[in-house]
Amino acid sequence: GNSVTQMEGPVTLSEEAFLTINCTYTATGYPSLFWYVQYPGEGLQLLLKATKADDKGSNKGFEATYRKETTSFHLEKGSVQVSDSAVYFCALGHNQGGKLIFGQGTELSVKP
Amino acid sequence: EAGVAQSPRYKIIEKRQSVAFWCNPISGHATLYWYQQILGQGPKLLIQFQNNGVVDDSQLPKDRFSAERLKGVDSTLKIQPAKLEDSAVYLCASSLEAAGSQPQHFGDGTRLSIL
């Protein structure tokens, strides 16, 4: 079946460090891939998406590339800020019906 | 545009009691989803509506959970009777249509605690 696996957290970085959060997926067909971010006490916000192989999604300095050959969608940012502290979820958009299948989330803590 | 509205934000009940959550999606969004997010995990789909019809309720524990979207706009999710394992955040999301490429817009959720 379809599934998403993320690197375990928490991840703790200093401000301006480079961020990578790994995400791999298993899917039938050609799903869309998403990164969502969840700040404390809030719902999920769409961070970026990619709908086909080799697409690169980007937003607010974050980016991720849809790699079909490695079934991966790793999230990267060149220089993190304290305000990036949150939980990040990788998700797969099921091409039958549209439901999202989420990874377990990775908590990021950025220290000044 | 106004986002997805959910209420209440927090609810505390005792096991075996009943509880209901309400969701108003973004105007014009035909597809509505209810997800359950247990602490430390990613959200899992409970039920999906397309307008006022159910598309997917395969993961809904139907012996205790029910949901409706009578007029194809707002929706309610009910739990009766509640169990300790139902403690979670219940998230409502909506999208323009039921397609894997469509981003979903989430409300802030209802945090349910069962005593």
Short mmCIF file of C-alpha atoms in Angstrom, two decimals:
data_model
loop_
_atom_site.label_atom_id
_atom_site.label_comp_id
_atom_site.label_asym_id
_atom_site.label_seq_id
_atom_site.Cartn_x
_atom_site.Cartn_y
_atom_site.Cartn_z
CA GLY A 1 0.00 0.00 0.00
CA ASN A 2 0.92 3.68 -0.01
CA SER A 3 3.11 4.95 2.82
CA VAL A 4 5.50 7.75 3.80
CA THR A 5 8.56 7.49 6.00
CA GLN A 6 10.33 10.50 7.50
CA MET A 7 13.54 10.81 9.45
CA GLU A 8 12.92 10.78 13.16
CA GLY A 9 13.24 13.88 15.24
CA PRO A 10 13.69 15.99 17.08
CA VAL A 11 16.21 17.84 14.96
CA THR A 12 18.03 20.65 16.75
CA LEU A 13 20.01 23.19 14.75
CA SER A 14 21.66 26.53 15.32
CA GLU A 15 20.36 29.56 13.47
CA GLU A 16 21.71 29.83 9.90
CA ALA A 17 22.54 26.10 9.73
CA PHE A 18 21.63 23.96 6.73
CA LEU A 19 18.53 21.81 7.07
CA THR A 20 17.69 18.47 5.49
CA ILE A 21 14.69 16.38 6.51
CA ASN A 22 14.54 13.06 4.68
CA CYS A 23 11.31 11.68 3.28
CA THR A 24 10.78 8.52 1.26
CA TYR A 25 7.55 7.06 -0.03
CA THR A 26 5.95 3.89 -1.35
CA ALA A 27 3.14 4.33 -3.80
CA THR A 28 1.29 2.81 -6.69
CA GLY A 29 0.87 5.05 -9.69
CA TYR A 30 2.07 8.65 -9.75
CA PRO A 31 1.20 10.49 -6.54
CA SER A 32 1.69 14.15 -5.76
CA LEU A 33 4.01 14.97 -2.87
CA PHE A 34 3.65 17.68 -0.25
CA TRP A 35 5.41 19.19 2.73
CA TYR A 36 3.18 20.65 5.44
CA VAL A 37 4.31 22.58 8.53
CA GLN A 38 2.55 22.66 11.89
CA TYR A 39 3.28 25.37 14.43
CA PRO A 40 2.33 24.72 18.08
CA GLY A 41 -1.41 24.77 18.65
CA GLU A 42 -2.21 25.28 14.99
CA GLY A 43 -3.38 23.22 12.05
CA LEU A 44 -1.21 22.19 9.13
CA GLN A 45 -0.11 24.72 6.54
CA LEU A 46 0.99 23.79 3.06
CA LEU A 47 4.69 24.57 2.64
CA LEU A 48 5.33 23.28 -0.88
CA LYS A 49 4.29 20.62 -3.34
CA ALA A 50 5.40 18.75 -6.46
CA THR A 51 3.04 16.89 -8.75
CA LYS A 52 5.36 14.91 -11.02
CA ALA A 53 8.83 13.43 -11.21
CA ASP A 54 11.73 15.93 -11.24
CA ASP A 55 9.46 18.81 -10.18
CA LYS A 56 10.97 21.07 -7.55
CA GLY A 57 8.65 22.71 -5.04
CA SER A 58 9.86 25.81 -3.23
CA ASN A 59 8.53 28.35 -0.74
CA LYS A 60 10.01 30.63 1.95
CA GLY A 61 13.53 29.37 1.26
CA PHE A 62 12.53 25.71 1.56
CA GLU A 63 12.74 23.38 -1.39
CA ALA A 64 12.22 19.72 -2.24
CA THR A 65 12.62 17.74 -5.46
CA TYR A 66 10.39 14.83 -6.46
CA ARG A 67 12.83 11.97 -7.16
CA LYS A 68 11.02 8.99 -8.67
CA GLU A 69 14.17 6.89 -9.03
CA THR A 70 14.88 7.05 -5.29
CA THR A 71 11.20 7.52 -4.23
CA SER A 72 12.25 10.52 -2.17
CA PHE A 73 11.14 14.10 -1.48
CA HIS A 74 13.72 15.49 0.94
CA LEU A 75 13.12 18.96 2.41
CA GLU A 76 16.05 21.41 2.43
CA LYS A 77 16.74 24.96 3.52
CA GLY A 78 20.06 26.70 3.26
CA SER A 79 19.84 28.84 6.38
CA VAL A 80 17.24 28.17 9.08
CA GLN A 81 15.79 30.77 11.42
CA VAL A 82 14.36 30.47 14.93
CA SER A 83 10.93 31.10 13.41
CA ASP A 84 11.26 27.84 11.41
CA SER A 85 10.89 25.83 14.62
CA ALA A 86 7.86 23.60 14.02
CA VAL A 87 6.84 20.06 13.08
CA TYR A 88 7.24 19.19 9.40
CA PHE A 89 5.13 16.53 7.70
CA CYS A 90 5.79 14.88 4.38
CA ALA A 91 2.62 13.68 2.65
CA LEU A 92 1.57 11.75 -0.40
CA GLY A 93 -1.51 12.80 -2.35
CA HIS A 94 -3.42 9.68 -3.30
CA ASN A 95 -4.26 9.88 -6.97
CA GLN A 96 -7.51 8.03 -6.36
CA GLY A 97 -9.78 10.32 -4.38
CA GLY A 98 -7.25 12.84 -3.12
CA LYS A 99 -6.71 11.77 0.49
CA LEU A 100 -3.33 12.57 2.03
CA ILE A 101 -1.09 9.94 3.60
CA PHE A 102 1.29 11.51 6.09
CA GLY A 103 4.63 10.60 7.55
CA GLN A 104 5.01 10.68 11.31
CA GLY A 105 6.38 14.22 11.36
CA THR A 106 9.80 15.64 12.22
CA GLU A 107 10.13 18.23 14.95
CA LEU A 108 12.63 20.97 14.20
CA SER A 109 14.02 23.21 16.92
CA VAL A 110 16.26 26.13 15.89
CA LYS A 111 18.34 27.77 18.61
CA PRO A 112 19.59 31.37 18.40
CA GLU B 1 -10.32 34.24 1.82
CA ALA B 2 -11.55 32.89 5.13
CA GLY B 3 -9.89 29.67 6.19
CA VAL B 4 -11.35 26.42 7.47
CA ALA B 5 -13.21 27.06 10.73
CA GLN B 6 -13.47 24.44 13.47
CA SER B 7 -15.07 24.44 16.90
CA PRO B 8 -14.59 23.90 19.71
CA ARG B 9 -10.81 24.30 20.03
CA TYR B 10 -10.62 22.13 23.12
CA LYS B 11 -12.90 19.56 24.69
CA ILE B 12 -12.49 17.45 27.80
CA ILE B 13 -14.94 14.63 28.48
CA GLU B 14 -15.07 11.40 30.43
CA LYS B 15 -14.95 8.03 28.73
CA ARG B 16 -18.31 6.73 27.52
CA GLN B 17 -19.62 10.28 27.05
CA SER B 18 -20.43 11.71 23.63
CA VAL B 19 -18.89 14.67 21.83
CA ALA B 20 -19.40 16.51 18.55
CA PHE B 21 -17.09 18.66 16.45
CA TRP B 22 -18.05 21.17 13.79
CA CYS B 23 -16.26 22.26 10.63
CA ASN B 24 -16.98 24.97 8.06
CA PRO B 25 -14.76 24.59 4.98
CA ILE B 26 -13.49 27.28 2.65
CA SER B 27 -16.30 28.61 0.49
CA GLY B 28 -16.59 26.72 -2.78
CA HIS B 29 -14.55 23.73 -1.68
CA ALA B 30 -16.43 20.60 -2.68
CA THR B 31 -14.24 18.12 -0.80
CA LEU B 32 -14.08 17.92 3.00
CA TYR B 33 -11.86 15.65 5.08
CA TRP B 34 -11.74 14.70 8.75
CA TYR B 35 -8.37 13.52 10.07
CA GLN B 36 -7.38 12.16 13.48
CA GLN B 37 -3.93 13.18 14.76
CA ILE B 38 -2.70 11.24 17.77
CA LEU B 39 0.14 12.89 19.70
CA GLY B 40 3.48 12.34 17.99
CA GLN B 41 1.96 10.95 14.79
CA GLY B 42 0.88 12.26 11.41
CA PRO B 43 -2.81 12.82 10.70
CA LYS B 44 -4.82 9.81 9.50
CA LEU B 45 -7.96 10.11 7.39
CA LEU B 46 -11.22 9.23 9.09
CA ILE B 47 -13.72 10.23 6.40
CA GLN B 48 -13.87 12.14 3.13
CA PHE B 49 -16.92 13.88 1.64
CA GLN B 50 -17.47 15.06 -1.91
CA ASN B 51 -20.27 17.62 -1.62
CA ASN B 52 -22.72 15.80 0.66
CA GLY B 53 -21.72 12.25 -0.31
CA VAL B 54 -19.18 10.00 1.43
CA VAL B 55 -16.17 9.10 -0.74
CA ASP B 56 -14.05 7.19 1.77
CA ASP B 57 -14.92 6.12 5.31
CA SER B 58 -12.87 2.93 5.36
CA GLN B 59 -10.86 4.02 8.43
CA LEU B 60 -13.80 5.39 10.42
CA PRO B 61 -14.66 3.27 13.51
CA LYS B 62 -18.33 3.14 12.63
CA ASP B 63 -19.41 1.54 15.88
CA ARG B 64 -18.67 4.82 17.67
CA PHE B 65 -17.88 7.53 15.10
CA SER B 66 -20.33 9.18 12.74
CA ALA B 67 -20.12 12.17 10.43
CA GLU B 68 -22.42 14.09 8.16
CA ARG B 69 -22.34 16.92 5.66
CA LEU B 70 -26.03 17.32 4.99
CA LYS B 71 -26.07 20.41 2.75
CA GLY B 72 -22.65 19.91 1.23
CA VAL B 73 -21.12 22.77 3.20
CA ASP B 74 -20.37 22.42 6.91
CA SER B 75 -19.88 19.10 8.62
CA THR B 76 -20.11 17.50 12.06
CA LEU B 77 -18.14 14.58 13.45
CA LYS B 78 -19.53 12.75 16.48
CA ILE B 79 -18.07 10.20 18.86
CA GLN B 80 -20.43 8.14 21.02
CA PRO B 81 -19.35 6.60 23.32
CA ALA B 82 -15.81 7.95 23.65
CA LYS B 83 -12.88 5.71 24.62
CA LEU B 84 -9.54 6.71 26.15
CA GLU B 85 -7.83 5.91 22.83
CA ASP B 86 -9.87 8.66 21.11
CA SER B 87 -7.74 11.35 22.79
CA ALA B 88 -6.31 13.21 19.80
CA VAL B 89 -6.56 16.34 17.69
CA TYR B 90 -9.34 16.18 15.12
CA LEU B 91 -8.49 18.15 12.01
CA CYS B 92 -10.85 19.23 9.28
CA ALA B 93 -9.52 20.05 5.83
CA SER B 94 -11.04 21.10 2.53
CA SER B 95 -9.99 21.25 -1.10
CA LEU B 96 -11.51 22.44 -4.36
CA GLU B 97 -11.84 18.90 -5.65
CA ALA B 98 -10.91 15.33 -4.78
CA ALA B 99 -7.63 15.03 -6.65
CA GLY B 100 -4.25 13.91 -5.38
CA SER B 101 -2.59 17.06 -6.72
CA GLN B 102 -4.97 19.42 -4.94
CA PRO B 103 -3.56 20.95 -1.76
CA GLN B 104 -5.75 20.65 1.29
CA HIS B 105 -6.41 23.56 3.63
CA PHE B 106 -6.57 22.69 7.32
CA GLY B 107 -8.39 24.19 10.25
CA ASP B 108 -6.69 24.63 13.63
CA GLY B 109 -8.26 21.43 14.94
CA THR B 110 -10.14 20.35 18.05
CA ARG B 111 -8.00 18.89 20.82
CA LEU B 112 -10.00 16.15 22.59
CA SER B 113 -8.97 14.78 25.97
CA ILE B 114 -10.72 11.75 27.41
CA LEU B 115 -10.53 11.27 31.19
#
